[in-house]
């Protein structure tokens, strides 16, 4: 019996803890939905609420893509394919359930009508279908790495797009739908090249944000678990991970299946918000937009990706009516000034340099943006039209200047601790620099020779083999 | 190095046969005639090894002799084209690397392969991964079994970090450790897989004499505290001759000598193979 | 369908060879960059699209500015357009390499891949931006190129090379409704296509009108007997008409296809010569073998890499110029259709074995063959419009069975 097994058997907790965790999960999911539905939504107004719903769906897709591209370090550029599968499945289930007369007419006031139940079932089916597709895409990832895997996922997205183009035309007439024999449902009547439309609008803020909360909590639990560490180890070094007993097959496929299923979930809500799905939604353009979010936020960071999704979503809206950025630049500069002033780990000279750098960066960015705004006004085009171009530039700049993205693999709540540690290290820098393995004086204390003490200490520990 | 009270339950303290004359029947690791060639190059040919439980064997040879390739064959990175490998009575040739790790063989790498961006603690926890069952349902719903296992892995990892005196740096990314600490962390990570046999690929590379002496003591202790057998690739002849019970010498992919250190040291073929190499 | 090697077969074959040679041209760019830098230049397909766009813009601009007629472009227009497209794409590729890829040469591969995707997105979406009013010089020339579909002017006359003139004719019969009288006896065969070319002299020069003969009377037609009745025309246009009766072969070989395959072949042979027979090519091969060693041997690595990018871009520009000559009605914006063409070329490079120049050529033809033959012969049983599925399925199968491609050499990762 392994030590881990013995320890596990010895310290097995009761069901209470699981119940508590599950209650917290359900509370968080419903709470997020409720706050968005009844507090944020009404306060924001109808149009911003619609934008918030769109951003919520994009966030689900991006956070799920992060499992494959961020944690596991595989590079999928066909994620929109999974979103589209979920969208088609979810949209079709609630549309045909409605036309077959299984649920009543849409009631805009209700949040938990029979129609919603069907919508949720459709979302589950969409997630399942996307997960199954994820399994098929995950299998090649066993043999292919990096660029090659990227191509295969790209090819997958394109195949999904063409397959949806090949479906039969949508049956709009409820009578005809009811009269359709079993064989008439294959190939599925999903609208072909025209796309699938007239989906019932069940995509309320409540449900979208409940789904987002579920996705985020699950991704959080996954990241900080043994499975999550297995994903991360594959990203860091496949050979070492394998040698340490990580079953690459299982974990790569697991990452793909989970990411695809969550993307499918998001896709089902996309169908109920957008009310129509096109084969184009599976194309690589859509996947690239998700990749931008994940890379900008930080490959592997849940909070970073959320920030990027909401940040870019807000930015897109703002670009429709761009205002001057001077005030924001001044505020940012003031903030940097305050932070630099209270820092204690650097002397006044370094502080001055840091301020100078901040001034330069903020100044250049402000100048560039104001110039662009003026140019757009002169040329008579809207910045909104060139937003993807701007994002692409941002993507390249991030790769050149800060390849780890906004937060790297870290999380928002871990950043203060990391900064503190860096500070402590900077304070201890003179001694650390010499405390390497080459320092004979330090070796007995911190080097290999220090092991004896450790063994003695650990020797008294319980559960020592 | 004074506390020997817990060392009695390890195998190598039992009076065994003369070093060098391995009792093949009860060998922990037995490789027979394994070989592989890349294109036309016979990287390793007809290599036979036998490490007894808790034994400490060395694998030496000049640069390019095929030592690391031999490790890669044993750990399943490459599939042996000829021969058979048995670990603790079980055939492991043809198994995939993670299955071999589970069967009880762990290794370190010549050029350290830590998970650089993961914390020191997470590196060791990942090592313990192989001894657990990790279901998706357990992870997402935090079942009691999952919670218990995560706690066990955490406790075990902290314990190992304590042994290697790395506990104070547990939360730092592994890549920020000094070189010597990284080497020791790699050993800690390998031990977390609870191996029966530990393969160390040039553990003393880049160390100064003091550190090498410490490493020698560490390796001796590992065998006692953890009861693992050790197979060692090393260029430092002093270290190898000091601690290894049996030594196998490879040259051009073939075994040219095998025996106790004293025997190997005086073998003319070995001297010839190493001629011009700093000992 | 009759026998296997019928007209359908040969038509498909000709289309495959023409389009395959274009795929090969683009694939060469992917494969050369991969050979040297070991990364996939995702932006290459967008350079191809840029080439097509530049070709379109240059053609329309030249026609507009020089006052040439759009129908009969002179022969020298093509080479000029090709040259401009190559220069534009070459400069773009140089800038991409210099400013986006070179700073990342030592970075992890994933970062370079993401940068390449970023560059691809940038080009793709920049190409699709609506033209800025202040930047567009004329209605026909726009920058950026914009999302509206446009049609490429005809650079080559649509000539069938293997057709044969079987008789000439004169106008006979009545004043306004004349009949075509042939100068010799002709046997009209069933199942064949016949065409009547009517040349009319106008002040601007001769104008040719072509009429396909629908159901001409089968059998012997004597000289001097009326073949068909000339349609009603104004009397002024009845003067100076010349008739030619053409038998259209079952399998047509068009000038466009020959021009495409010929140009592509010249470029490919030139490339092979450059890579395998010149000093610069030796330097390229050396850099591809090992950047460090090549640098130690005195090769100017940066120059070689830049040159490779520019060379690949020129080939892509050529493909971007040739493709709309064959398919002028294909919508011109850098939309998904065009990007998809670049992607298929990319698939061709990977299937052939990326990094291998001969593999790129092989893959280009193979992908085109699979695409066209699949669509022609499988559409009845599986369904039409599935050529992209055949292509990407081939890709996945090849990658699974032979990850290094058909002609590539597998690389073993060092442990």
CSV table of N, CA and C in Angstrom, one decimal, chain A residues 240-329:
chain,number,residue,atom,x,y,z
A,240,UNK,N,9.0,15.2,-18.4
A,240,UNK,CA,9.1,15.0,-17.0
A,240,UNK,C,7.8,14.5,-16.4
A,241,UNK,N,6.7,15.1,-16.9
A,241,UNK,CA,5.4,14.7,-16.4
A,241,UNK,C,5.1,13.2,-16.6
A,242,UNK,N,5.5,12.7,-17.7
A,242,UNK,CA,5.3,11.3,-18.1
A,242,UNK,C,6.2,10.5,-17.1
A,243,UNK,N,7.4,10.9,-16.9
A,243,UNK,CA,8.3,10.2,-16.1
A,243,UNK,C,7.8,10.1,-14.6
A,244,UNK,N,7.0,11.2,-14.2
A,244,UNK,CA,6.5,11.2,-12.9
A,244,UNK,C,5.2,10.5,-12.8
A,245,UNK,N,4.8,9.8,-13.9
A,245,UNK,CA,3.6,9.0,-13.8
A,245,UNK,C,2.3,9.6,-14.2
A,246,UNK,N,2.4,10.8,-14.9
A,246,UNK,CA,1.2,11.4,-15.4
A,246,UNK,C,0.8,10.7,-16.7
A,247,UNK,N,-0.4,10.2,-16.8
A,247,UNK,CA,-0.8,9.6,-18.0
A,247,UNK,C,-1.2,10.6,-19.0
A,248,UNK,N,-0.3,10.9,-19.9
A,248,UNK,CA,-0.5,12.0,-20.9
A,248,UNK,C,-1.8,11.9,-21.6
A,249,UNK,N,-2.1,10.7,-22.1
A,249,UNK,CA,-3.3,10.4,-22.8
A,249,UNK,C,-4.5,10.9,-22.1
A,250,UNK,N,-4.6,10.3,-20.8
A,250,UNK,CA,-5.8,10.6,-20.0
A,250,UNK,C,-6.0,12.1,-19.8
A,251,UNK,N,-4.9,12.8,-19.5
A,251,UNK,CA,-5.1,14.2,-19.1
A,251,UNK,C,-5.3,15.1,-20.2
A,252,UNK,N,-4.6,14.8,-21.3
A,252,UNK,CA,-4.9,15.6,-22.5
A,252,UNK,C,-6.3,15.5,-23.0
A,253,UNK,N,-6.7,14.2,-23.0
A,253,UNK,CA,-8.1,14.0,-23.5
A,253,UNK,C,-9.1,14.7,-22.5
A,254,UNK,N,-8.8,14.5,-21.2
A,254,UNK,CA,-9.6,15.1,-20.2
A,254,UNK,C,-9.7,16.6,-20.3
A,255,UNK,N,-8.6,17.2,-20.6
A,255,UNK,CA,-8.6,18.7,-20.8
A,255,UNK,C,-9.5,19.0,-22.0
A,256,UNK,N,-9.3,18.3,-23.1
A,256,UNK,CA,-10.1,18.6,-24.2
A,256,UNK,C,-11.6,18.4,-24.0
A,257,UNK,N,-11.9,17.3,-23.4
A,257,UNK,CA,-13.4,17.0,-23.2
A,257,UNK,C,-14.0,18.1,-22.3
A,258,UNK,N,-13.3,18.4,-21.2
A,258,UNK,CA,-13.9,19.3,-20.2
A,258,UNK,C,-14.0,20.7,-20.9
A,259,UNK,N,-13.0,21.1,-21.5
A,259,UNK,CA,-13.0,22.4,-22.2
A,259,UNK,C,-14.1,22.5,-23.2
A,260,UNK,N,-14.2,21.4,-24.0
A,260,UNK,CA,-15.3,21.4,-25.0
A,260,UNK,C,-16.6,21.4,-24.4
A,261,UNK,N,-16.8,20.6,-23.4
A,261,UNK,CA,-18.2,20.6,-22.7
A,261,UNK,C,-18.6,21.9,-22.2
A,262,UNK,N,-17.7,22.6,-21.5
A,262,UNK,CA,-18.0,23.9,-21.0
A,262,UNK,C,-18.2,24.9,-22.1
A,263,UNK,N,-17.5,24.8,-23.2
A,263,UNK,CA,-17.7,25.7,-24.4
A,263,UNK,C,-19.1,25.4,-25.0
A,264,UNK,N,-19.5,24.1,-25.0
A,264,UNK,CA,-20.8,23.7,-25.5
A,264,UNK,C,-21.9,24.4,-24.6
A,265,UNK,N,-21.6,24.3,-23.3
A,265,UNK,CA,-22.6,25.0,-22.4
A,265,UNK,C,-22.7,26.5,-22.8
A,266,UNK,N,-21.6,27.1,-22.9
A,266,UNK,CA,-21.7,28.5,-23.3
A,266,UNK,C,-22.4,28.7,-24.6
A,267,UNK,N,-22.1,27.8,-25.6
A,267,UNK,CA,-22.7,27.9,-26.9
A,267,UNK,C,-24.2,27.8,-26.8
A,268,UNK,N,-24.7,26.9,-25.9
A,268,UNK,CA,-26.2,26.8,-25.8
A,268,UNK,C,-26.8,28.1,-25.4
A,269,UNK,N,-26.1,28.8,-24.5
A,269,UNK,CA,-26.7,30.1,-24.1
A,269,UNK,C,-26.5,31.1,-25.2
A,270,UNK,N,-25.4,31.0,-26.0
A,270,UNK,CA,-25.2,31.9,-27.1
A,270,UNK,C,-26.4,31.8,-28.1
A,271,UNK,N,-26.9,30.5,-28.3
A,271,UNK,CA,-28.1,30.4,-29.2
A,271,UNK,C,-29.3,31.1,-28.7
A,272,UNK,N,-29.4,31.0,-27.3
A,272,UNK,CA,-30.7,31.6,-26.7
A,272,UNK,C,-30.6,33.1,-26.6
A,273,UNK,N,-29.4,33.6,-26.7
A,273,UNK,CA,-29.2,35.1,-26.6
A,273,UNK,C,-29.3,35.7,-28.0
A,274,UNK,N,-28.5,35.1,-28.9
A,274,UNK,CA,-28.4,35.6,-30.3
A,274,UNK,C,-29.6,35.2,-31.1
A,275,UNK,N,-30.3,34.2,-30.7
A,275,UNK,CA,-31.5,33.6,-31.3
A,275,UNK,C,-31.3,33.0,-32.7
A,276,UNK,N,-30.0,33.0,-33.2
A,276,UNK,CA,-29.7,32.4,-34.4
A,276,UNK,C,-28.2,31.9,-34.4
A,277,UNK,N,-28.0,30.8,-35.1
A,277,UNK,CA,-26.6,30.3,-35.1
A,277,UNK,C,-26.3,30.1,-36.6
A,278,UNK,N,-25.1,30.5,-37.0
A,278,UNK,CA,-24.6,30.3,-38.4
A,278,UNK,C,-23.5,29.3,-38.4
A,279,UNK,N,-23.3,28.6,-39.5
A,279,UNK,CA,-22.2,27.7,-39.6
A,279,UNK,C,-20.9,28.5,-39.4
A,280,UNK,N,-20.9,29.7,-39.8
A,280,UNK,CA,-19.7,30.6,-39.7
A,280,UNK,C,-19.2,30.7,-38.2
A,281,UNK,N,-20.2,30.5,-37.3
A,281,UNK,CA,-19.8,30.6,-35.9
A,281,UNK,C,-18.8,29.6,-35.4
A,282,UNK,N,-18.7,28.5,-36.2
A,282,UNK,CA,-17.7,27.5,-35.9
A,282,UNK,C,-16.3,27.8,-36.5
A,283,UNK,N,-16.2,28.9,-37.4
A,283,UNK,CA,-15.0,29.1,-38.1
A,283,UNK,C,-13.9,29.7,-37.3
A,284,UNK,N,-12.7,29.7,-37.9
A,284,UNK,CA,-11.5,30.1,-37.1
A,284,UNK,C,-11.5,31.5,-36.7
A,285,UNK,N,-12.2,32.4,-37.4
A,285,UNK,CA,-12.3,33.8,-36.9
A,285,UNK,C,-12.8,33.9,-35.5
A,286,UNK,N,-13.8,33.1,-35.2
A,286,UNK,CA,-14.4,33.2,-33.9
A,286,UNK,C,-13.4,32.6,-32.8
A,287,UNK,N,-12.7,31.5,-33.2
A,287,UNK,CA,-11.8,30.9,-32.3
A,287,UNK,C,-10.6,31.9,-32.0
A,288,UNK,N,-10.2,32.6,-33.0
A,288,UNK,CA,-9.1,33.5,-32.8
A,288,UNK,C,-9.5,34.6,-31.8
A,289,UNK,N,-10.8,35.0,-31.8
A,289,UNK,CA,-11.2,36.0,-30.9
A,289,UNK,C,-11.1,35.5,-29.5
A,290,UNK,N,-11.4,34.2,-29.3
A,290,UNK,CA,-11.3,33.6,-27.9
A,290,UNK,C,-9.8,33.5,-27.5
A,291,UNK,N,-9.0,33.2,-28.5
A,291,UNK,CA,-7.5,33.1,-28.2
A,291,UNK,C,-7.0,34.4,-27.8
A,292,UNK,N,-7.4,35.5,-28.4
A,292,UNK,CA,-6.9,36.8,-28.0
A,292,UNK,C,-7.2,37.0,-26.5
A,293,UNK,N,-8.4,36.7,-26.1
A,293,UNK,CA,-8.8,37.0,-24.7
A,293,UNK,C,-7.9,36.1,-23.8
A,294,UNK,N,-7.8,34.9,-24.1
A,294,UNK,CA,-7.0,34.0,-23.2
A,294,UNK,C,-5.5,34.4,-23.2
A,295,UNK,N,-5.0,34.8,-24.3
A,295,UNK,CA,-3.5,35.2,-24.3
A,295,UNK,C,-3.4,36.5,-23.6
A,296,UNK,N,-4.3,37.5,-23.8
A,296,UNK,CA,-4.1,38.8,-23.1
A,296,UNK,C,-4.3,38.6,-21.6
A,297,UNK,N,-5.2,37.8,-21.2
A,297,UNK,CA,-5.5,37.6,-19.8
A,297,UNK,C,-4.4,36.9,-19.1
A,298,UNK,N,-3.8,36.0,-19.8
A,298,UNK,CA,-2.7,35.2,-19.2
A,298,UNK,C,-3.1,33.7,-19.4
A,299,UNK,N,-2.2,33.0,-20.1
A,299,UNK,CA,-2.5,31.6,-20.3
A,299,UNK,C,-2.4,30.8,-19.0
A,300,UNK,N,-3.6,30.3,-18.5
A,300,UNK,CA,-3.6,29.6,-17.3
A,300,UNK,C,-4.2,30.4,-16.1
A,301,UNK,N,-4.5,31.6,-16.3
A,301,UNK,CA,-5.1,32.4,-15.2
A,301,UNK,C,-6.6,32.6,-15.4
A,302,UNK,N,-7.4,32.1,-14.5
A,302,UNK,CA,-8.8,32.2,-14.6
A,302,UNK,C,-9.2,33.7,-14.4
A,303,UNK,N,-8.8,34.3,-13.4
A,303,UNK,CA,-9.2,35.7,-13.2
A,303,UNK,C,-8.6,36.6,-14.3
A,304,UNK,N,-7.4,36.3,-14.8
A,304,UNK,CA,-6.9,37.1,-15.9
A,304,UNK,C,-7.8,37.0,-17.1
A,305,UNK,N,-8.2,35.8,-17.4
A,305,UNK,CA,-9.1,35.6,-18.6
A,305,UNK,C,-10.4,36.3,-18.4
A,306,UNK,N,-10.9,36.2,-17.2
A,306,UNK,CA,-12.2,36.9,-16.9
A,306,UNK,C,-12.0,38.4,-17.1
A,307,UNK,N,-10.9,39.0,-16.5
A,307,UNK,CA,-10.6,40.4,-16.7
A,307,UNK,C,-10.5,40.7,-18.2
A,308,UNK,N,-9.8,39.9,-18.9
A,308,UNK,CA,-9.6,40.2,-20.3
A,308,UNK,C,-10.9,40.2,-21.1
A,309,UNK,N,-11.8,39.2,-20.7
A,309,UNK,CA,-13.1,39.1,-21.4
A,309,UNK,C,-13.9,40.3,-21.1
A,310,UNK,N,-14.0,40.7,-19.9
A,310,UNK,CA,-14.8,41.9,-19.6
A,310,UNK,C,-14.1,43.2,-20.0
A,311,UNK,N,-12.8,43.2,-19.9
A,311,UNK,CA,-12.1,44.4,-20.4
A,311,UNK,C,-12.3,44.6,-21.9
A,312,UNK,N,-12.1,43.5,-22.7
A,312,UNK,CA,-12.2,43.7,-24.1
A,312,UNK,C,-13.7,43.9,-24.5
A,313,UNK,N,-14.6,43.3,-23.8
A,313,UNK,CA,-16.0,43.5,-24.1
A,313,UNK,C,-16.3,45.0,-23.8
A,314,UNK,N,-15.9,45.5,-22.7
A,314,UNK,CA,-16.1,46.9,-22.4
A,314,UNK,C,-15.5,47.8,-23.4
A,315,UNK,N,-14.2,47.4,-23.8
A,315,UNK,CA,-13.5,48.2,-24.7
A,315,UNK,C,-14.2,48.3,-26.1
A,316,UNK,N,-14.7,47.1,-26.5
A,316,UNK,CA,-15.5,47.1,-27.7
A,316,UNK,C,-16.6,48.1,-27.7
A,317,UNK,N,-17.3,48.1,-26.6
A,317,UNK,CA,-18.5,49.1,-26.5
A,317,UNK,C,-18.0,50.5,-26.5
A,318,UNK,N,-16.9,50.7,-25.8
A,318,UNK,CA,-16.3,52.1,-25.7
A,318,UNK,C,-15.8,52.6,-27.0
A,319,UNK,N,-15.3,51.6,-27.8
A,319,UNK,CA,-14.8,52.0,-29.1
A,319,UNK,C,-15.9,52.5,-30.1
A,320,UNK,N,-17.1,52.2,-29.8
A,320,UNK,CA,-18.2,52.7,-30.6
A,320,UNK,C,-18.3,54.2,-30.4
A,321,UNK,N,-18.1,54.7,-29.3
A,321,UNK,CA,-18.2,56.1,-29.0
A,321,UNK,C,-17.0,56.5,-28.1
A,322,UNK,N,-15.8,56.5,-28.7
A,322,UNK,CA,-14.6,56.7,-27.9
A,322,UNK,C,-14.5,58.1,-27.4
A,323,UNK,N,-14.2,58.2,-26.1
A,323,UNK,CA,-14.0,59.6,-25.5
A,323,UNK,C,-12.5,59.8,-25.4
A,324,UNK,N,-12.2,61.0,-25.0
A,324,UNK,CA,-10.8,61.3,-24.8
A,324,UNK,C,-10.2,60.4,-23.7
A,325,UNK,N,-8.9,60.0,-23.8
A,325,UNK,CA,-8.4,59.2,-22.8
A,325,UNK,C,-7.5,60.0,-21.8
A,326,UNK,N,-7.4,61.3,-22.0
A,326,UNK,CA,-6.5,62.1,-21.1
A,326,UNK,C,-6.9,61.9,-19.7
A,327,UNK,N,-8.1,62.0,-19.3
A,327,UNK,CA,-8.5,61.9,-17.8
A,327,UNK,C,-8.0,60.6,-17.3
A,328,UNK,N,-8.3,59.5,-18.0
A,328,UNK,CA,-8.0,58.2,-17.6
A,328,UNK,C,-6.4,58.1,-17.4
A,329,UNK,N,-5.7,58.6,-18.4
A,329,UNK,CA,-4.2,58.6,-18.3
A,329,UNK,C,-3.7,59.3,-17.0
